[in-house]
Coordinates of N, CA and C in Angstrom, one line a residue:
M1 N -24.3 -2.0 -6.9 CA -24.8 -1.7 -5.5 C -24.7 -0.2 -5.3
K2 N -25.8 0.4 -5.0 CA -25.8 1.8 -4.8 C -25.8 2.2 -3.3
N3 N -26.3 1.3 -2.5 CA -26.4 1.7 -1.1 C -26.1 0.5 -0.2
M4 N -25.5 0.7 1.0 CA -25.3 -0.3 2.0 C -25.8 0.3 3.3
T5 N -26.2 -0.5 4.2 CA -26.5 0.0 5.5 C -25.2 0.4 6.2
L6 N -25.3 1.2 7.3 CA -24.2 1.6 8.0 C -23.4 0.4 8.5
L7 N -24.0 -0.6 9.0 CA -23.4 -1.8 9.5 C -22.6 -2.5 8.4
H8 N -23.2 -2.6 7.2 CA -22.6 -3.2 6.1 C -21.3 -2.4 5.6
Q9 N -21.5 -1.1 5.6 CA -20.3 -0.3 5.2 C -19.2 -0.5 6.2
I10 N -19.4 -0.6 7.5 CA -18.4 -0.7 8.5 C -17.8 -2.1 8.4
V11 N -18.6 -3.1 8.3 CA -18.1 -4.5 8.2 C -17.3 -4.7 6.9
W12 N -17.8 -4.3 5.8 CA -17.1 -4.5 4.5 C -15.9 -3.6 4.4
G13 N -16.0 -2.4 4.9 CA -14.9 -1.5 4.9 C -13.7 -2.0 5.8
S14 N -14.1 -2.5 6.9 CA -13.1 -3.1 7.8 C -12.5 -4.4 7.2
T15 N -13.2 -5.1 6.5 CA -12.7 -6.3 5.9 C -11.7 -6.0 4.8
F16 N -12.0 -5.0 4.0 CA -11.0 -4.7 2.9 C -9.8 -3.9 3.5
L17 N -10.1 -3.2 4.6 CA -9.0 -2.5 5.3 C -8.0 -3.6 5.8
A18 N -8.6 -4.6 6.4 CA -7.8 -5.8 7.0 C -7.0 -6.5 5.8
L19 N -7.6 -6.6 4.7 CA -6.9 -7.2 3.5 C -5.8 -6.4 3.1
C20 N -5.9 -5.1 3.1 CA -4.8 -4.2 2.8 C -3.7 -4.3 3.8
F21 N -4.1 -4.4 5.1 CA -3.0 -4.5 6.1 C -2.3 -5.8 5.9
L22 N -3.0 -6.9 5.6 CA -2.3 -8.2 5.3 C -1.3 -8.1 4.1
V23 N -1.7 -7.4 3.1 CA -0.9 -7.2 1.9 C 0.4 -6.4 2.4
E24 N 0.2 -5.4 3.1 CA 1.3 -4.5 3.6 C 2.3 -5.3 4.4
I25 N 1.7 -6.0 5.4 CA 2.6 -6.8 6.3 C 3.3 -7.9 5.5
L26 N 2.7 -8.6 4.7 CA 3.3 -9.7 3.9 C 4.4 -9.2 3.0
L27 N 4.1 -8.1 2.3 CA 5.2 -7.6 1.3 C 6.3 -6.9 2.1
L28 N 6.1 -6.2 3.2 CA 7.2 -5.6 3.9 C 8.0 -6.7 4.6
T29 N 7.4 -7.8 5.0 CA 8.1 -8.9 5.6 C 9.0 -9.6 4.5
W30 N 8.4 -9.8 3.4 CA 9.1 -10.4 2.2 C 10.3 -9.5 1.9
C31 N 10.1 -8.2 1.9 CA 11.2 -7.2 1.6 C 12.3 -7.4 2.6
T32 N 12.0 -7.5 3.9 CA 13.0 -7.6 4.9 C 13.8 -8.9 4.7
V33 N 13.1 -10.0 4.5 CA 13.8 -11.3 4.2 C 14.7 -11.2 3.0
T34 N 14.2 -10.5 2.0 CA 15.0 -10.4 0.8 C 16.3 -9.6 1.1
I35 N 16.1 -8.5 1.8 CA 17.3 -7.6 2.1 C 18.3 -8.4 2.9
I36 N 17.8 -9.1 3.9 CA 18.7 -9.9 4.8 C 19.4 -10.9 4.0
K37 N 18.7 -11.6 3.1 CA 19.3 -12.7 2.3 C 20.4 -12.2 1.4
W38 N 20.2 -11.0 0.8 CA 21.1 -10.5 -0.2 C 22.1 -9.5 0.3
D39 N 22.0 -9.1 1.5 CA 22.8 -8.0 2.0 C 24.4 -8.2 1.8
E40 N 24.8 -9.4 2.2 CA 26.3 -9.6 2.1 C 26.7 -9.5 0.6
K41 N 26.0 -10.0 -0.3 CA 26.4 -10.0 -1.7 C 26.4 -8.5 -2.2
W42 N 25.4 -7.7 -1.8 CA 25.3 -6.3 -2.2 C 26.5 -5.5 -1.6
S43 N 26.8 -5.8 -0.3 CA 27.8 -5.1 0.4 C 29.2 -5.4 -0.2
A44 N 29.4 -6.7 -0.7 CA 30.6 -7.1 -1.3 C 30.9 -6.3 -2.6
K45 N 29.9 -5.6 -3.1 CA 30.2 -4.8 -4.4 C 30.5 -3.4 -4.1
G46 N 30.7 -3.1 -2.8 CA 31.1 -1.7 -2.5 C 30.1 -1.0 -1.6
V47 N 30.5 0.1 -1.0 CA 29.7 0.9 -0.1 C 28.5 1.5 -0.8
F48 N 28.7 2.0 -2.0 CA 27.6 2.7 -2.7 C 26.5 1.6 -3.0
F49 N 26.9 0.5 -3.6 CA 26.0 -0.5 -4.0 C 25.3 -1.2 -2.8
G50 N 26.1 -1.4 -1.8 CA 25.6 -2.0 -0.5 C 24.6 -1.1 0.2
T51 N 24.7 0.2 0.0 CA 23.8 1.2 0.6 C 22.6 1.4 -0.2
A52 N 22.8 1.7 -1.5 CA 21.7 2.1 -2.4 C 20.7 0.9 -2.7
T53 N 21.3 -0.3 -2.8 CA 20.4 -1.4 -3.2 C 19.3 -1.7 -2.2
P54 N 19.6 -1.8 -0.9 CA 18.5 -2.1 0.0 C 17.5 -1.0 0.0
I55 N 17.9 0.3 -0.2 CA 16.9 1.4 -0.3 C 16.1 1.2 -1.5
A56 N 16.7 0.9 -2.7 CA 15.9 0.7 -3.9 C 15.0 -0.5 -3.8
V57 N 15.4 -1.6 -3.2 CA 14.6 -2.7 -3.1 C 13.4 -2.4 -2.2
S58 N 13.6 -1.7 -1.1 CA 12.6 -1.3 -0.2 C 11.5 -0.4 -0.9
L59 N 12.0 0.5 -1.7 CA 11.1 1.4 -2.4 C 10.3 0.6 -3.4
A60 N 10.9 -0.3 -4.1 CA 10.2 -1.2 -5.1 C 9.1 -2.0 -4.4
F61 N 9.4 -2.6 -3.2 CA 8.4 -3.3 -2.5 C 7.3 -2.4 -2.0
I62 N 7.6 -1.2 -1.6 CA 6.6 -0.3 -1.1 C 5.7 0.2 -2.2
V63 N 6.2 0.5 -3.4 CA 5.4 0.9 -4.5 C 4.5 -0.3 -4.9
A64 N 5.0 -1.5 -4.9 CA 4.2 -2.7 -5.3 C 3.1 -2.9 -4.2
T65 N 3.4 -2.7 -3.0 CA 2.4 -2.8 -1.9 C 1.3 -1.9 -2.1
H66 N 1.6 -0.6 -2.3 CA 0.6 0.4 -2.5 C -0.2 0.2 -3.8
T67 N 0.5 -0.2 -4.8 CA -0.2 -0.5 -6.1 C -1.3 -1.6 -5.9
I68 N -0.9 -2.7 -5.3 CA -1.8 -3.8 -5.0 C -3.0 -3.3 -4.2
Q69 N -2.8 -2.5 -3.2 CA -3.9 -2.0 -2.4 C -4.8 -1.1 -3.2
V70 N -4.3 -0.3 -4.1 CA -5.1 0.5 -4.9 C -6.0 -0.4 -5.8
W71 N -5.4 -1.4 -6.4 CA -6.1 -2.4 -7.2 C -7.2 -3.1 -6.4
I72 N -6.9 -3.5 -5.2 CA -7.9 -4.1 -4.4 C -9.2 -3.3 -4.3
W73 N -9.0 -2.0 -4.0 CA -10.1 -1.1 -3.9 C -10.8 -0.9 -5.3
A74 N -10.0 -0.8 -6.3 CA -10.6 -0.6 -7.7 C -11.4 -1.9 -8.0
I75 N -11.0 -3.0 -7.7 CA -11.7 -4.3 -7.9 C -13.1 -4.2 -7.2
V76 N -13.0 -3.7 -6.0 CA -14.2 -3.6 -5.2 C -15.2 -2.7 -5.9
W77 N -14.8 -1.5 -6.3 CA -15.7 -0.6 -7.0 C -16.3 -1.2 -8.2
V78 N -15.5 -2.0 -9.0 CA -16.1 -2.5 -10.2 C -17.0 -3.7 -9.9
L79 N -16.6 -4.6 -9.0 CA -17.4 -5.8 -8.7 C -18.7 -5.4 -8.1
L80 N -18.7 -4.4 -7.2 CA -20.0 -4.0 -6.6 C -20.8 -3.0 -7.5
E81 N -20.3 -2.8 -8.7 CA -20.9 -1.9 -9.7 C -21.1 -0.5 -9.1
V82 N -20.2 0.0 -8.3 CA -20.2 1.3 -7.8 C -19.8 2.3 -8.8
L83 N -18.8 1.9 -9.6 CA -18.3 2.8 -10.6 C -18.4 2.1 -12.0
P84 N -18.6 2.8 -13.1 CA -19.0 2.2 -14.3 C -17.9 1.4 -15.1
D85 N -16.6 1.8 -14.9 CA -15.6 1.2 -15.7 C -14.3 1.1 -14.9
W86 N -13.3 0.4 -15.4 CA -12.0 0.3 -14.7 C -11.2 1.6 -14.6
N87 N -11.3 2.4 -15.6 CA -10.6 3.7 -15.6 C -11.1 4.5 -14.4
S88 N -12.4 4.6 -14.3 CA -13.0 5.4 -13.1 C -12.6 4.7 -11.8
A89 N -12.7 3.4 -11.8 CA -12.4 2.7 -10.5 C -11.0 2.9 -10.1
I90 N -10.1 2.7 -11.0 CA -8.6 2.9 -10.6 C -8.4 4.3 -10.2
Y91 N -8.9 5.2 -11.0 CA -8.7 6.7 -10.7 C -9.2 7.0 -9.3
F92 N -10.5 6.6 -9.1 CA -11.1 6.9 -7.8 C -10.4 6.3 -6.6
S93 N -10.0 5.0 -6.9 CA -9.2 4.3 -5.9 C -7.9 5.0 -5.5
L94 N -7.2 5.4 -6.6 CA -5.9 6.1 -6.4 C -6.1 7.5 -5.7
V95 N -7.0 8.3 -6.1 CA -7.2 9.6 -5.4 C -7.7 9.5 -4.0
T96 N -8.5 8.4 -3.8 CA -9.0 8.2 -2.4 C -7.9 7.6 -1.5
F97 N -7.2 6.6 -2.0 CA -6.1 6.0 -1.2 C -5.0 7.0 -0.9
T98 N -4.7 7.9 -1.7 CA -3.7 8.9 -1.4 C -4.3 10.1 -0.7
T99 N -5.6 10.1 -0.4 CA -6.3 11.1 0.2 C -6.2 12.5 -0.6
L100 N -5.9 12.4 -1.8 CA -5.9 13.6 -2.7 C -7.4 14.1 -2.9
G101 N -8.3 13.1 -3.2 CA -9.7 13.4 -3.2 C -10.1 14.6 -4.1
Y102 N -9.9 14.6 -5.4 CA -10.3 15.7 -6.2 C -11.8 16.0 -6.1
G103 N -12.6 15.0 -5.9 CA -14.0 15.3 -5.8 C -14.8 15.3 -7.1
D104 N -14.1 14.9 -8.2 CA -14.9 14.9 -9.4 C -15.6 13.6 -9.6
I105 N -15.3 12.5 -8.8 CA -16.0 11.3 -8.7 C -16.4 11.2 -7.2
V106 N -17.6 11.1 -6.9 CA -18.0 10.9 -5.5 C -19.0 9.7 -5.4
L107 N -19.0 9.2 -4.2 CA -19.9 8.0 -3.9 C -21.2 8.6 -3.3
G108 N -22.3 7.9 -3.5 CA -23.6 8.2 -3.0 C -23.5 8.1 -1.5
E109 N -24.6 8.6 -0.9 CA -24.7 8.7 0.6 C -24.6 7.3 1.2
G110 N -25.1 6.3 0.6 CA -25.1 4.9 1.1 C -23.8 4.2 0.9
L111 N -22.7 4.8 0.4 CA -21.4 4.2 0.3 C -20.3 5.1 0.8
R112 N -20.6 6.2 1.4 CA -19.6 7.2 1.8 C -18.7 6.6 2.9
I113 N -19.3 6.0 3.9 CA -18.5 5.4 5.0 C -17.6 4.3 4.4
F114 N -18.2 3.5 3.6 CA -17.4 2.4 3.0 C -16.2 2.9 2.2
G115 N -16.5 4.0 1.4 CA -15.4 4.6 0.6 C -14.3 5.2 1.5
S116 N -14.7 5.7 2.6 CA -13.7 6.3 3.5 C -12.7 5.3 4.0
F117 N -13.1 4.1 4.1 CA -12.1 3.1 4.5 C -10.9 2.9 3.6
A118 N -11.2 3.3 2.3 CA -10.0 3.3 1.3 C -9.0 4.4 1.7
A119 N -9.5 5.5 2.1 CA -8.6 6.6 2.5 C -7.9 6.2 3.8
V120 N -8.6 5.6 4.7 CA -7.9 5.1 6.0 C -6.8 4.1 5.6
A121 N -7.1 3.2 4.7 CA -6.1 2.2 4.3 C -4.9 2.9 3.7
G122 N -5.1 3.9 2.9 CA -4.0 4.7 2.3 C -3.2 5.4 3.4
L123 N -3.9 6.1 4.3 CA -3.2 6.8 5.4 C -2.3 5.8 6.2
L124 N -2.9 4.7 6.6 CA -2.1 3.8 7.4 C -1.0 3.1 6.5
A125 N -1.2 2.8 5.3 CA -0.2 2.2 4.4 C 1.0 3.2 4.3
F126 N 0.7 4.4 4.0 CA 1.8 5.4 3.8 C 2.5 5.6 5.1
G127 N 1.8 5.6 6.2 CA 2.5 5.7 7.5 C 3.4 4.6 7.8
L128 N 2.9 3.4 7.6 CA 3.6 2.2 7.9 C 4.8 2.1 7.0
S129 N 4.6 2.4 5.7 CA 5.7 2.3 4.7 C 6.8 3.3 5.0
T130 N 6.4 4.5 5.5 CA 7.4 5.5 5.8 C 8.2 5.1 7.1
A131 N 7.5 4.6 8.1 CA 8.2 4.1 9.2 C 9.1 3.0 8.9
Y132 N 8.7 2.1 8.0 CA 9.6 1.0 7.6 C 10.8 1.5 6.9
L133 N 10.6 2.4 5.9 CA 11.7 3.0 5.2 C 12.7 3.7 6.1
V134 N 12.2 4.5 7.0 CA 13.1 5.2 8.0 C 13.9 4.2 8.8
A135 N 13.2 3.2 9.3 CA 13.9 2.2 10.1 C 14.9 1.4 9.3
M136 N 14.6 1.1 8.1 CA 15.5 0.3 7.2 C 16.7 1.2 6.9
M137 N 16.5 2.4 6.5 CA 17.6 3.3 6.2 C 18.5 3.6 7.4
T138 N 17.9 3.8 8.5 CA 18.7 4.0 9.7 C 19.6 2.8 10.0
R139 N 19.0 1.6 9.8 CA 19.8 0.4 10.1 C 20.9 0.3 9.0
V140 N 20.6 0.5 7.8 CA 21.6 0.4 6.7 C 22.7 1.5 7.0
F141 N 22.4 2.7 7.2 CA 23.4 3.7 7.5 C 24.2 3.5 8.7
Q142 N 23.6 2.9 9.7 CA 24.4 2.6 10.9 C 25.4 1.5 10.6
E143 N 25.0 0.5 9.9 CA 25.9 -0.6 9.6 C 27.0 -0.2 8.6
K144 N 26.7 0.6 7.6 CA 27.6 1.0 6.6 C 28.6 2.1 7.0
F145 N 28.1 3.0 7.9 CA 28.9 4.2 8.1 C 29.2 4.5 9.6
F146 N 28.5 3.8 10.5 CA 28.7 4.1 11.9 C 29.2 3.0 12.8
T147 N 29.7 1.9 12.2 CA 30.2 0.8 13.0 C 31.7 0.6 12.8

């Protein structure tokens, strides 16, 4: 697919953006449940382990969340035959999602708006992940050091 109408770009871009939100919400919720479930066992191993482990687990979930979202966009580029191979699709997805945007691979005029949704997904994912990590670390530090 080389071109989409503006309406199609907005509808499909919003759909994949919503899918990325769903992935982010589900994995961060799973992360929270995991931390709550294991916190007592981690804390019983000492202050260092009880503090570092929730942070490490959160980072692992965040990396997994972002990786899945990059793959979602890469799959889109390949299935819609926008990019010729997986290497290009993953690369373009990654540089777009992170808003790095080297510009060595660009989409045609009929897909630019659609492609921009991948960058919006990345911006929002990084923002939400950062807020989550700050909130989690604040909570851990308050419980371990300020109570």
